[in-house]
């Protein structure tokens, strides 16, 4: 009975694994980019810049250049055009105290070549989160707010990385020779 029970349990354990392999499930792989060197035109001190840098270097597939003198030698240039963090009050109680806030993060960027050809035209990515607020727990709400901003930032960085990985550089189309009479 013990051996048959073991066989039954091992068969039940294999069933989900076999089902997953048959459906095409695969773990997320590192992204493959159409360029090998990238100049990052973003602040290395901003939280967004730090996370972008970490993601590019962590991919192991891109040489990230931050020296402006070497910008012309890169395959592509990532410009972070703006990064705006906002806190908007959306709810107050009868005595005028804030009860609910909305946190917003807007990042706009573009990808271009050193020659000026735009591979990704300026795009704005937007994230927002709602946050209930009480004055008695102001310190913990500030910590929660920072965690929400970090979460939104991570989402936006992942969106940027996915967009950069699917870029299709335009090939120069040869100009046909003029028809000879």
PDB file of N, CA and C in Angstrom, residues 73-175:
ATOM      1  N   UNK A  73      29.455  57.671 -30.302  1.00  0.00           N
ATOM      2  CA  UNK A  73      29.933  56.323 -30.604  1.00  0.00           C
ATOM      3  C   UNK A  73      28.911  55.236 -30.265  1.00  0.00           C
ATOM      4  N   UNK A  74      27.752  55.604 -29.733  1.00  0.00           N
ATOM      5  CA  UNK A  74      26.758  54.613 -29.330  1.00  0.00           C
ATOM      6  C   UNK A  74      25.788  54.315 -30.464  1.00  0.00           C
ATOM      7  N   UNK A  75      25.060  53.217 -30.319  1.00  0.00           N
ATOM      8  CA  UNK A  75      24.059  52.827 -31.317  1.00  0.00           C
ATOM      9  C   UNK A  75      22.750  53.593 -31.131  1.00  0.00           C
ATOM     10  N   UNK A  76      22.410  53.947 -29.880  1.00  0.00           N
ATOM     11  CA  UNK A  76      21.142  54.617 -29.600  1.00  0.00           C
ATOM     12  C   UNK A  76      21.297  55.530 -28.387  1.00  0.00           C
ATOM     13  N   UNK A  77      20.367  56.492 -28.299  1.00  0.00           N
ATOM     14  CA  UNK A  77      20.358  57.442 -27.190  1.00  0.00           C
ATOM     15  C   UNK A  77      18.965  57.426 -26.570  1.00  0.00           C
ATOM     16  N   UNK A  78      18.916  57.173 -25.271  1.00  0.00           N
ATOM     17  CA  UNK A  78      17.653  57.215 -24.538  1.00  0.00           C
ATOM     18  C   UNK A  78      17.581  58.545 -23.812  1.00  0.00           C
ATOM     19  N   UNK A  79      16.608  59.376 -24.194  1.00  0.00           N
ATOM     20  CA  UNK A  79      16.396  60.669 -23.552  1.00  0.00           C
ATOM     21  C   UNK A  79      15.199  60.566 -22.621  1.00  0.00           C
ATOM     22  N   UNK A  80      15.413  60.831 -21.341  1.00  0.00           N
ATOM     23  CA  UNK A  80      14.292  60.977 -20.415  1.00  0.00           C
ATOM     24  C   UNK A  80      13.957  62.459 -20.451  1.00  0.00           C
ATOM     25  N   UNK A  81      12.839  62.784 -21.080  1.00  0.00           N
ATOM     26  CA  UNK A  81      12.472  64.180 -21.301  1.00  0.00           C
ATOM     27  C   UNK A  81      11.894  64.830 -20.046  1.00  0.00           C
ATOM     28  N   UNK A  82      11.125  64.080 -19.277  1.00  0.00           N
ATOM     29  CA  UNK A  82      10.598  64.634 -18.034  1.00  0.00           C
ATOM     30  C   UNK A  82      10.205  63.503 -17.087  1.00  0.00           C
ATOM     31  N   UNK A  83      10.236  63.846 -15.815  1.00  0.00           N
ATOM     32  CA  UNK A  83       9.792  62.936 -14.757  1.00  0.00           C
ATOM     33  C   UNK A  83       9.079  63.800 -13.726  1.00  0.00           C
ATOM     34  N   UNK A  84       7.775  63.614 -13.595  1.00  0.00           N
ATOM     35  CA  UNK A  84       6.976  64.467 -12.709  1.00  0.00           C
ATOM     36  C   UNK A  84       6.246  63.591 -11.702  1.00  0.00           C
ATOM     37  N   UNK A  85       6.440  63.904 -10.424  1.00  0.00           N
ATOM     38  CA  UNK A  85       5.730  63.231  -9.335  1.00  0.00           C
ATOM     39  C   UNK A  85       4.748  64.239  -8.750  1.00  0.00           C
ATOM     40  N   UNK A  86       3.481  63.826  -8.621  1.00  0.00           N
ATOM     41  CA  UNK A  86       2.454  64.718  -8.104  1.00  0.00           C
ATOM     42  C   UNK A  86       1.680  64.053  -6.979  1.00  0.00           C
ATOM     43  N   UNK A  87       1.205  64.894  -6.051  1.00  0.00           N
ATOM     44  CA  UNK A  87       0.288  64.459  -5.002  1.00  0.00           C
ATOM     45  C   UNK A  87      -0.936  65.359  -5.113  1.00  0.00           C
ATOM     46  N   UNK A  88      -2.078  64.773  -5.402  1.00  0.00           N
ATOM     47  CA  UNK A  88      -3.305  65.536  -5.585  1.00  0.00           C
ATOM     48  C   UNK A  88      -4.309  65.109  -4.529  1.00  0.00           C
ATOM     49  N   UNK A  89      -4.857  66.083  -3.822  1.00  0.00           N
ATOM     50  CA  UNK A  89      -5.886  65.798  -2.819  1.00  0.00           C
ATOM     51  C   UNK A  89      -7.195  65.537  -3.552  1.00  0.00           C
ATOM     52  N   UNK A  90      -7.805  64.380  -3.291  1.00  0.00           N
ATOM     53  CA  UNK A  90      -9.072  64.043  -3.947  1.00  0.00           C
ATOM     54  C   UNK A  90     -10.223  63.902  -2.950  1.00  0.00           C
ATOM     55  N   UNK A  91      -9.938  63.942  -1.656  1.00  0.00           N
ATOM     56  CA  UNK A  91     -11.005  63.831  -0.671  1.00  0.00           C
ATOM     57  C   UNK A  91     -10.645  64.512   0.632  1.00  0.00           C
ATOM     58  N   UNK A  92     -11.613  65.255   1.177  1.00  0.00           N
ATOM     59  CA  UNK A  92     -11.419  65.937   2.459  1.00  0.00           C
ATOM     60  C   UNK A  92     -12.638  65.653   3.339  1.00  0.00           C
ATOM     61  N   UNK A  93     -12.436  65.734   4.652  1.00  0.00           N
ATOM     62  CA  UNK A  93     -13.579  65.571   5.548  1.00  0.00           C
ATOM     63  C   UNK A  93     -14.238  66.934   5.782  1.00  0.00           C
ATOM     64  N   UNK A  94     -15.257  66.983   6.622  1.00  0.00           N
ATOM     65  CA  UNK A  94     -16.018  68.210   6.851  1.00  0.00           C
ATOM     66  C   UNK A  94     -15.183  69.316   7.484  1.00  0.00           C
ATOM     67  N   UNK A  95     -14.164  68.948   8.242  1.00  0.00           N
ATOM     68  CA  UNK A  95     -13.322  69.975   8.874  1.00  0.00           C
ATOM     69  C   UNK A  95     -12.142  70.396   8.007  1.00  0.00           C
ATOM     70  N   UNK A  96     -12.074  69.898   6.775  1.00  0.00           N
ATOM     71  CA  UNK A  96     -11.033  70.331   5.845  1.00  0.00           C
ATOM     72  C   UNK A  96      -9.745  69.533   5.910  1.00  0.00           C
ATOM     73  N   UNK A  97      -9.743  68.429   6.612  1.00  0.00           N
ATOM     74  CA  UNK A  97      -8.540  67.596   6.680  1.00  0.00           C
ATOM     75  C   UNK A  97      -8.525  66.630   5.498  1.00  0.00           C
ATOM     76  N   UNK A  98      -7.340  66.381   5.010  1.00  0.00           N
ATOM     77  CA  UNK A  98      -7.170  65.485   3.865  1.00  0.00           C
ATOM     78  C   UNK A  98      -7.491  64.060   4.283  1.00  0.00           C
ATOM     79  N   UNK A  99      -8.319  63.390   3.494  1.00  0.00           N
ATOM     80  CA  UNK A  99      -8.670  61.994   3.761  1.00  0.00           C
ATOM     81  C   UNK A  99      -8.196  61.060   2.662  1.00  0.00           C
ATOM     82  N   UNK A 100      -8.059  61.564   1.454  1.00  0.00           N
ATOM     83  CA  UNK A 100      -7.610  60.714   0.348  1.00  0.00           C
ATOM     84  C   UNK A 100      -6.774  61.532  -0.621  1.00  0.00           C
ATOM     85  N   UNK A 101      -5.683  60.902  -1.068  1.00  0.00           N
ATOM     86  CA  UNK A 101      -4.774  61.552  -2.025  1.00  0.00           C
ATOM     87  C   UNK A 101      -4.584  60.630  -3.217  1.00  0.00           C
ATOM     88  N   UNK A 102      -4.183  61.232  -4.303  1.00  0.00           N
ATOM     89  CA  UNK A 102      -3.844  60.459  -5.492  1.00  0.00           C
ATOM     90  C   UNK A 102      -2.390  60.764  -5.829  1.00  0.00           C
ATOM     91  N   UNK A 103      -1.583  59.725  -5.943  1.00  0.00           N
ATOM     92  CA  UNK A 103      -0.181  59.869  -6.302  1.00  0.00           C
ATOM     93  C   UNK A 103      -0.053  59.614  -7.795  1.00  0.00           C
ATOM     94  N   UNK A 104       0.658  60.486  -8.486  1.00  0.00           N
ATOM     95  CA  UNK A 104       0.815  60.364  -9.932  1.00  0.00           C
ATOM     96  C   UNK A 104       2.287  60.445 -10.298  1.00  0.00           C
ATOM     97  N   UNK A 105       2.650  59.658 -11.287  1.00  0.00           N
ATOM     98  CA  UNK A 105       4.013  59.679 -11.814  1.00  0.00           C
ATOM     99  C   UNK A 105       3.925  59.680 -13.332  1.00  0.00           C
ATOM    100  N   UNK A 106       4.507  60.705 -13.940  1.00  0.00           N
ATOM    101  CA  UNK A 106       4.548  60.832 -15.407  1.00  0.00           C
ATOM    102  C   UNK A 106       6.003  60.860 -15.849  1.00  0.00           C
ATOM    103  N   UNK A 107       6.309  60.017 -16.809  1.00  0.00           N
ATOM    104  CA  UNK A 107       7.657  59.984 -17.374  1.00  0.00           C
ATOM    105  C   UNK A 107       7.519  60.022 -18.884  1.00  0.00           C
ATOM    106  N   UNK A 108       8.235  60.939 -19.506  1.00  0.00           N
ATOM    107  CA  UNK A 108       8.236  60.942 -20.970  1.00  0.00           C
ATOM    108  C   UNK A 108       9.666  60.700 -21.437  1.00  0.00           C
ATOM    109  N   UNK A 109       9.777  59.948 -22.523  1.00  0.00           N
ATOM    110  CA  UNK A 109      11.089  59.567 -23.044  1.00  0.00           C
ATOM    111  C   UNK A 109      11.022  59.413 -24.554  1.00  0.00           C
ATOM    112  N   UNK A 110      12.197  59.297 -25.155  1.00  0.00           N
ATOM    113  CA  UNK A 110      12.305  58.983 -26.575  1.00  0.00           C
ATOM    114  C   UNK A 110      13.608  58.227 -26.791  1.00  0.00           C
ATOM    115  N   UNK A 111      13.670  57.528 -27.906  1.00  0.00           N
ATOM    116  CA  UNK A 111      14.870  56.795 -28.287  1.00  0.00           C
ATOM    117  C   UNK A 111      15.265  57.249 -29.681  1.00  0.00           C
ATOM    118  N   UNK A 112      16.508  57.605 -29.835  1.00  0.00           N
ATOM    119  CA  UNK A 112      16.982  58.102 -31.125  1.00  0.00           C
ATOM    120  C   UNK A 112      18.412  57.632 -31.369  1.00  0.00           C
ATOM    121  N   UNK A 113      18.854  57.825 -32.591  1.00  0.00           N
ATOM    122  CA  UNK A 113      20.232  57.508 -32.937  1.00  0.00           C
ATOM    123  C   UNK A 113      21.078  58.767 -32.758  1.00  0.00           C
ATOM    124  N   UNK A 114      22.386  58.633 -32.678  1.00  0.00           N
ATOM    125  CA  UNK A 114      23.232  59.827 -32.599  1.00  0.00           C
ATOM    126  C   UNK A 114      23.098  60.725 -33.841  1.00  0.00           C
ATOM    127  N   UNK A 115      22.644  60.152 -34.950  1.00  0.00           N
ATOM    128  CA  UNK A 115      22.454  60.934 -36.174  1.00  0.00           C
ATOM    129  C   UNK A 115      21.128  61.693 -36.161  1.00  0.00           C
ATOM    130  N   UNK A 116      20.275  61.451 -35.170  1.00  0.00           N
ATOM    131  CA  UNK A 116      19.027  62.185 -35.036  1.00  0.00           C
ATOM    132  C   UNK A 116      17.791  61.441 -35.493  1.00  0.00           C
ATOM    133  N   UNK A 117      17.922  60.226 -35.995  1.00  0.00           N
ATOM    134  CA  UNK A 117      16.756  59.447 -36.420  1.00  0.00           C
ATOM    135  C   UNK A 117      16.030  58.925 -35.182  1.00  0.00           C
ATOM    136  N   UNK A 118      14.727  59.187 -35.095  1.00  0.00           N
ATOM    137  CA  UNK A 118      13.952  58.751 -33.937  1.00  0.00           C
ATOM    138  C   UNK A 118      13.446  57.335 -34.138  1.00  0.00           C
ATOM    139  N   UNK A 119      13.815  56.459 -33.206  1.00  0.00           N
ATOM    140  CA  UNK A 119      13.312  55.091 -33.229  1.00  0.00           C
ATOM    141  C   UNK A 119      12.021  54.996 -32.432  1.00  0.00           C
ATOM    142  N   UNK A 120      11.926  55.750 -31.350  1.00  0.00           N
ATOM    143  CA  UNK A 120      10.683  55.881 -30.591  1.00  0.00           C
ATOM    144  C   UNK A 120      10.447  57.374 -30.414  1.00  0.00           C
ATOM    145  N   UNK A 121       9.355  57.848 -30.962  1.00  0.00           N
ATOM    146  CA  UNK A 121       9.015  59.265 -30.813  1.00  0.00           C
ATOM    147  C   UNK A 121       8.677  59.531 -29.357  1.00  0.00           C
ATOM    148  N   UNK A 122       8.681  60.806 -28.916  1.00  0.00           N
ATOM    149  CA  UNK A 122       8.393  61.091 -27.504  1.00  0.00           C
ATOM    150  C   UNK A 122       7.088  60.443 -27.029  1.00  0.00           C
ATOM    151  N   UNK A 123       7.206  59.688 -25.945  1.00  0.00           N
ATOM    152  CA  UNK A 123       6.089  58.943 -25.364  1.00  0.00           C
ATOM    153  C   UNK A 123       5.983  59.333 -23.891  1.00  0.00           C
ATOM    154  N   UNK A 124       4.742  59.459 -23.405  1.00  0.00           N
ATOM    155  CA  UNK A 124       4.548  59.733 -21.991  1.00  0.00           C
ATOM    156  C   UNK A 124       3.890  58.523 -21.341  1.00  0.00           C
ATOM    157  N   UNK A 125       4.512  58.020 -20.291  1.00  0.00           N
ATOM    158  CA  UNK A 125       3.954  56.911 -19.513  1.00  0.00           C
ATOM    159  C   UNK A 125       3.412  57.494 -18.208  1.00  0.00           C
ATOM    160  N   UNK A 126       2.275  56.973 -17.773  1.00  0.00           N
ATOM    161  CA  UNK A 126       1.569  57.553 -16.639  1.00  0.00           C
ATOM    162  C   UNK A 126       1.106  56.448 -15.700  1.00  0.00           C
ATOM    163  N   UNK A 127       1.342  56.651 -14.428  1.00  0.00           N
ATOM    164  CA  UNK A 127       0.855  55.727 -13.391  1.00  0.00           C
ATOM    165  C   UNK A 127       0.206  56.551 -12.291  1.00  0.00           C
ATOM    166  N   UNK A 128      -0.820  55.998 -11.663  1.00  0.00           N
ATOM    167  CA  UNK A 128      -1.433  56.669 -10.514  1.00  0.00           C
ATOM    168  C   UNK A 128      -1.883  55.644  -9.487  1.00  0.00           C
ATOM    169  N   UNK A 129      -1.860  56.059  -8.241  1.00  0.00           N
ATOM    170  CA  UNK A 129      -2.300  55.214  -7.142  1.00  0.00           C
ATOM    171  C   UNK A 129      -3.102  56.075  -6.171  1.00  0.00           C
ATOM    172  N   UNK A 130      -4.104  55.482  -5.553  1.00  0.00           N
ATOM    173  CA  UNK A 130      -4.897  56.171  -4.536  1.00  0.00           C
ATOM    174  C   UNK A 130      -4.358  55.812  -3.162  1.00  0.00           C
ATOM    175  N   UNK A 131      -4.371  56.803  -2.268  1.00  0.00           N
ATOM    176  CA  UNK A 131      -3.827  56.622  -0.931  1.00  0.00           C
ATOM    177  C   UNK A 131      -4.769  57.271   0.072  1.00  0.00           C
ATOM    178  N   UNK A 132      -5.294  56.477   1.004  1.00  0.00           N
ATOM    179  CA  UNK A 132      -6.090  57.065   2.084  1.00  0.00           C
ATOM    180  C   UNK A 132      -5.111  57.729   3.050  1.00  0.00           C
ATOM    181  N   UNK A 133      -5.572  58.783   3.720  1.00  0.00           N
ATOM    182  CA  UNK A 133      -4.652  59.562   4.546  1.00  0.00           C
ATOM    183  C   UNK A 133      -5.301  59.909   5.872  1.00  0.00           C
ATOM    184  N   UNK A 134      -4.560  59.775   6.960  1.00  0.00           N
ATOM    185  CA  UNK A 134      -4.997  60.234   8.276  1.00  0.00           C
ATOM    186  C   UNK A 134      -3.838  60.963   8.927  1.00  0.00           C
ATOM    187  N   UNK A 135      -4.161  62.047   9.610  1.00  0.00           N
ATOM    188  CA  UNK A 135      -3.121  62.848  10.267  1.00  0.00           C
ATOM    189  C   UNK A 135      -2.445  62.086  11.406  1.00  0.00           C
ATOM    190  N   UNK A 136      -3.190  61.194  12.046  1.00  0.00           N
ATOM    191  CA  UNK A 136      -2.623  60.465  13.182  1.00  0.00           C
ATOM    192  C   UNK A 136      -1.551  59.473  12.759  1.00  0.00           C
ATOM    193  N   UNK A 137      -1.583  59.048  11.504  1.00  0.00           N
ATOM    194  CA  UNK A 137      -0.597  58.079  11.014  1.00  0.00           C
ATOM    195  C   UNK A 137       0.218  58.697   9.872  1.00  0.00           C
ATOM    196  N   UNK A 138       0.591  59.955  10.023  1.00  0.00           N
ATOM    197  CA  UNK A 138       1.271  60.681   8.949  1.00  0.00           C
ATOM    198  C   UNK A 138       2.608  60.042   8.579  1.00  0.00           C
ATOM    199  N   UNK A 139       3.378  59.605   9.555  1.00  0.00           N
ATOM    200  CA  UNK A 139       4.682  59.013   9.271  1.00  0.00           C
ATOM    201  C   UNK A 139       4.559  57.705   8.506  1.00  0.00           C
ATOM    202  N   UNK A 140       3.644  56.847   8.921  1.00  0.00           N
ATOM    203  CA  UNK A 140       3.476  55.580   8.213  1.00  0.00           C
ATOM    204  C   UNK A 140       2.897  55.807   6.823  1.00  0.00           C
ATOM    205  N   UNK A 141       2.060  56.828   6.666  1.00  0.00           N
ATOM    206  CA  UNK A 141       1.510  57.146   5.347  1.00  0.00           C
ATOM    207  C   UNK A 141       2.594  57.673   4.417  1.00  0.00           C
ATOM    208  N   UNK A 142       3.573  58.385   4.967  1.00  0.00           N
ATOM    209  CA  UNK A 142       4.694  58.862   4.155  1.00  0.00           C
ATOM    210  C   UNK A 142       5.535  57.676   3.662  1.00  0.00           C
ATOM    211  N   UNK A 143       5.735  56.704   4.511  1.00  0.00           N
ATOM    212  CA  UNK A 143       6.466  55.498   4.116  1.00  0.00           C
ATOM    213  C   UNK A 143       5.681  54.756   3.044  1.00  0.00           C
ATOM    214  N   UNK A 144       4.364  54.632   3.235  1.00  0.00           N
ATOM    215  CA  UNK A 144       3.519  53.976   2.248  1.00  0.00           C
ATOM    216  C   UNK A 144       3.544  54.731   0.917  1.00  0.00           C
ATOM    217  N   UNK A 145       3.558  56.057   0.982  1.00  0.00           N
ATOM    218  CA  UNK A 145       3.613  56.886  -0.222  1.00  0.00           C
ATOM    219  C   UNK A 145       4.907  56.620  -0.993  1.00  0.00           C
ATOM    220  N   UNK A 146       6.024  56.559  -0.275  1.00  0.00           N
ATOM    221  CA  UNK A 146       7.306  56.278  -0.937  1.00  0.00           C
ATOM    222  C   UNK A 146       7.312  54.899  -1.578  1.00  0.00           C
ATOM    223  N   UNK A 147       6.702  53.919  -0.908  1.00  0.00           N
ATOM    224  CA  UNK A 147       6.620  52.572  -1.480  1.00  0.00           C
ATOM    225  C   UNK A 147       5.763  52.571  -2.739  1.00  0.00           C
ATOM    226  N   UNK A 148       4.680  53.344  -2.742  1.00  0.00           N
ATOM    227  CA  UNK A 148       3.819  53.415  -3.922  1.00  0.00           C
ATOM    228  C   UNK A 148       4.542  54.079  -5.082  1.00  0.00           C
ATOM    229  N   UNK A 149       5.287  55.156  -4.798  1.00  0.00           N
ATOM    230  CA  UNK A 149       6.063  55.800  -5.857  1.00  0.00           C
ATOM    231  C   UNK A 149       7.107  54.841  -6.432  1.00  0.00           C
ATOM    232  N   UNK A 150       7.758  54.081  -5.560  1.00  0.00           N
ATOM    233  CA  UNK A 150       8.757  53.113  -6.017  1.00  0.00           C
ATOM    234  C   UNK A 150       8.108  52.026  -6.883  1.00  0.00           C
ATOM    235  N   UNK A 151       6.907  51.591  -6.514  1.00  0.00           N
ATOM    236  CA  UNK A 151       6.173  50.594  -7.281  1.00  0.00           C
ATOM    237  C   UNK A 151       5.795  51.150  -8.657  1.00  0.00           C
ATOM    238  N   UNK A 152       5.304  52.382  -8.688  1.00  0.00           N
ATOM    239  CA  UNK A 152       4.955  53.007  -9.972  1.00  0.00           C
ATOM    240  C   UNK A 152       6.196  53.169 -10.851  1.00  0.00           C
ATOM    241  N   UNK A 153       7.284  53.566 -10.236  1.00  0.00           N
ATOM    242  CA  UNK A 153       8.537  53.743 -10.959  1.00  0.00           C
ATOM    243  C   UNK A 153       9.019  52.428 -11.557  1.00  0.00           C
ATOM    244  N   UNK A 154       8.923  51.346 -10.794  1.00  0.00           N
ATOM    245  CA  UNK A 154       9.320  50.032 -11.293  1.00  0.00           C
ATOM    246  C   UNK A 154       8.461  49.625 -12.475  1.00  0.00           C
ATOM    247  N   UNK A 155       7.147  49.874 -12.391  1.00  0.00           N
ATOM    248  CA  UNK A 155       6.256  49.576 -13.511  1.00  0.00           C
ATOM    249  C   UNK A 155       6.663  50.357 -14.761  1.00  0.00           C
ATOM    250  N   UNK A 156       6.961  51.633 -14.592  1.00  0.00           N
ATOM    251  CA  UNK A 156       7.328  52.468 -15.744  1.00  0.00           C
ATOM    252  C   UNK A 156       8.665  52.031 -16.326  1.00  0.00           C
ATOM    253  N   UNK A 157       9.628  51.700 -15.488  1.00  0.00           N
ATOM    254  CA  UNK A 157      10.931  51.226 -15.991  1.00  0.00           C
ATOM    255  C   UNK A 157      10.745  49.937 -16.781  1.00  0.00           C
ATOM    256  N   UNK A 158       9.905  49.029 -16.291  1.00  0.00           N
ATOM    257  CA  UNK A 158       9.657  47.786 -17.027  1.00  0.00           C
ATOM    258  C   UNK A 158       8.978  48.060 -18.365  1.00  0.00           C
ATOM    259  N   UNK A 159       8.065  49.032 -18.403  1.00  0.00           N
ATOM    260  CA  UNK A 159       7.433  49.404 -19.669  1.00  0.00           C
ATOM    261  C   UNK A 159       8.453  49.976 -20.646  1.00  0.00           C
ATOM    262  N   UNK A 160       9.360  50.809 -20.141  1.00  0.00           N
ATOM    263  CA  UNK A 160      10.407  51.374 -21.005  1.00  0.00           C
ATOM    264  C   UNK A 160      11.288  50.255 -21.547  1.00  0.00           C
ATOM    265  N   UNK A 161      11.679  49.324 -20.692  1.00  0.00           N
ATOM    266  CA  UNK A 161      12.541  48.221 -21.127  1.00  0.00           C
ATOM    267  C   UNK A 161      11.840  47.375 -22.199  1.00  0.00           C
ATOM    268  N   UNK A 162      10.555  47.098 -22.015  1.00  0.00           N
ATOM    269  CA  UNK A 162       9.820  46.316 -23.019  1.00  0.00           C
ATOM    270  C   UNK A 162       9.722  47.072 -24.337  1.00  0.00           C
ATOM    271  N   UNK A 163       9.478  48.369 -24.274  1.00  0.00           N
ATOM    272  CA  UNK A 163       9.379  49.161 -25.504  1.00  0.00           C
ATOM    273  C   UNK A 163      10.720  49.230 -26.225  1.00  0.00           C
ATOM    274  N   UNK A 164      11.796  49.330 -25.470  1.00  0.00           N
ATOM    275  CA  UNK A 164      13.123  49.371 -26.100  1.00  0.00           C
ATOM    276  C   UNK A 164      13.476  48.034 -26.737  1.00  0.00           C
ATOM    277  N   UNK A 165      12.983  46.941 -26.155  1.00  0.00           N
ATOM    278  CA  UNK A 165      13.334  45.620 -26.684  1.00  0.00           C
ATOM    279  C   UNK A 165      12.602  45.298 -27.978  1.00  0.00           C
ATOM    280  N   UNK A 166      11.492  45.967 -28.264  1.00  0.00           N
ATOM    281  CA  UNK A 166      10.748  45.656 -29.491  1.00  0.00           C
ATOM    282  C   UNK A 166      10.953  46.693 -30.584  1.00  0.00           C
ATOM    283  N   UNK A 167      11.896  47.602 -30.396  1.00  0.00           N
ATOM    284  CA  UNK A 167      12.172  48.619 -31.409  1.00  0.00           C
ATOM    285  C   UNK A 167      12.647  47.957 -32.689  1.00  0.00           C
ATOM    286  N   UNK A 168      12.145  48.430 -33.793  1.00  0.00           N
ATOM    287  CA  UNK A 168      12.577  47.968 -35.110  1.00  0.00           C
ATOM    288  C   UNK A 168      13.269  49.133 -35.810  1.00  0.00           C
ATOM    289  N   UNK A 169      14.605  49.154 -35.797  1.00  0.00           N
ATOM    290  CA  UNK A 169      15.308  50.240 -36.479  1.00  0.00           C
ATOM    291  C   UNK A 169      14.978  50.223 -37.969  1.00  0.00           C
ATOM    292  N   UNK A 170      14.773  51.405 -38.487  1.00  0.00           N
ATOM    293  CA  UNK A 170      14.470  51.507 -39.920  1.00  0.00           C
ATOM    294  C   UNK A 170      15.747  51.309 -40.711  1.00  0.00           C
ATOM    295  N   UNK A 171      15.655  50.482 -41.708  1.00  0.00           N
ATOM    296  CA  UNK A 171      16.795  50.246 -42.582  1.00  0.00           C
ATOM    297  C   UNK A 171      16.809  51.323 -43.654  1.00  0.00           C
ATOM    298  N   UNK A 172      17.978  51.754 -44.013  1.00  0.00           N
ATOM    299  CA  UNK A 172      18.091  52.735 -45.083  1.00  0.00           C
ATOM    300  C   UNK A 172      17.679  52.078 -46.395  1.00  0.00           C
ATOM    301  N   UNK A 173      16.719  52.670 -47.063  1.00  0.00           N
ATOM    302  CA  UNK A 173      16.225  52.122 -48.320  1.00  0.00           C
ATOM    303  C   UNK A 173      17.095  52.671 -49.442  1.00  0.00           C
ATOM    304  N   UNK A 174      17.719  51.787 -50.232  1.00  0.00           N
ATOM    305  CA  UNK A 174      18.572  52.277 -51.310  1.00  0.00           C
ATOM    306  C   UNK A 174      17.717  53.005 -52.363  1.00  0.00           C
ATOM    307  N   UNK A 175      18.252  54.112 -52.826  1.00  0.00           N
ATOM    308  CA  UNK A 175      17.563  54.879 -53.848  1.00  0.00           C
ATOM    309  C   UNK A 175      17.817  54.200 -55.193  1.00  0.00           C
TER     310      UNK A 175
END
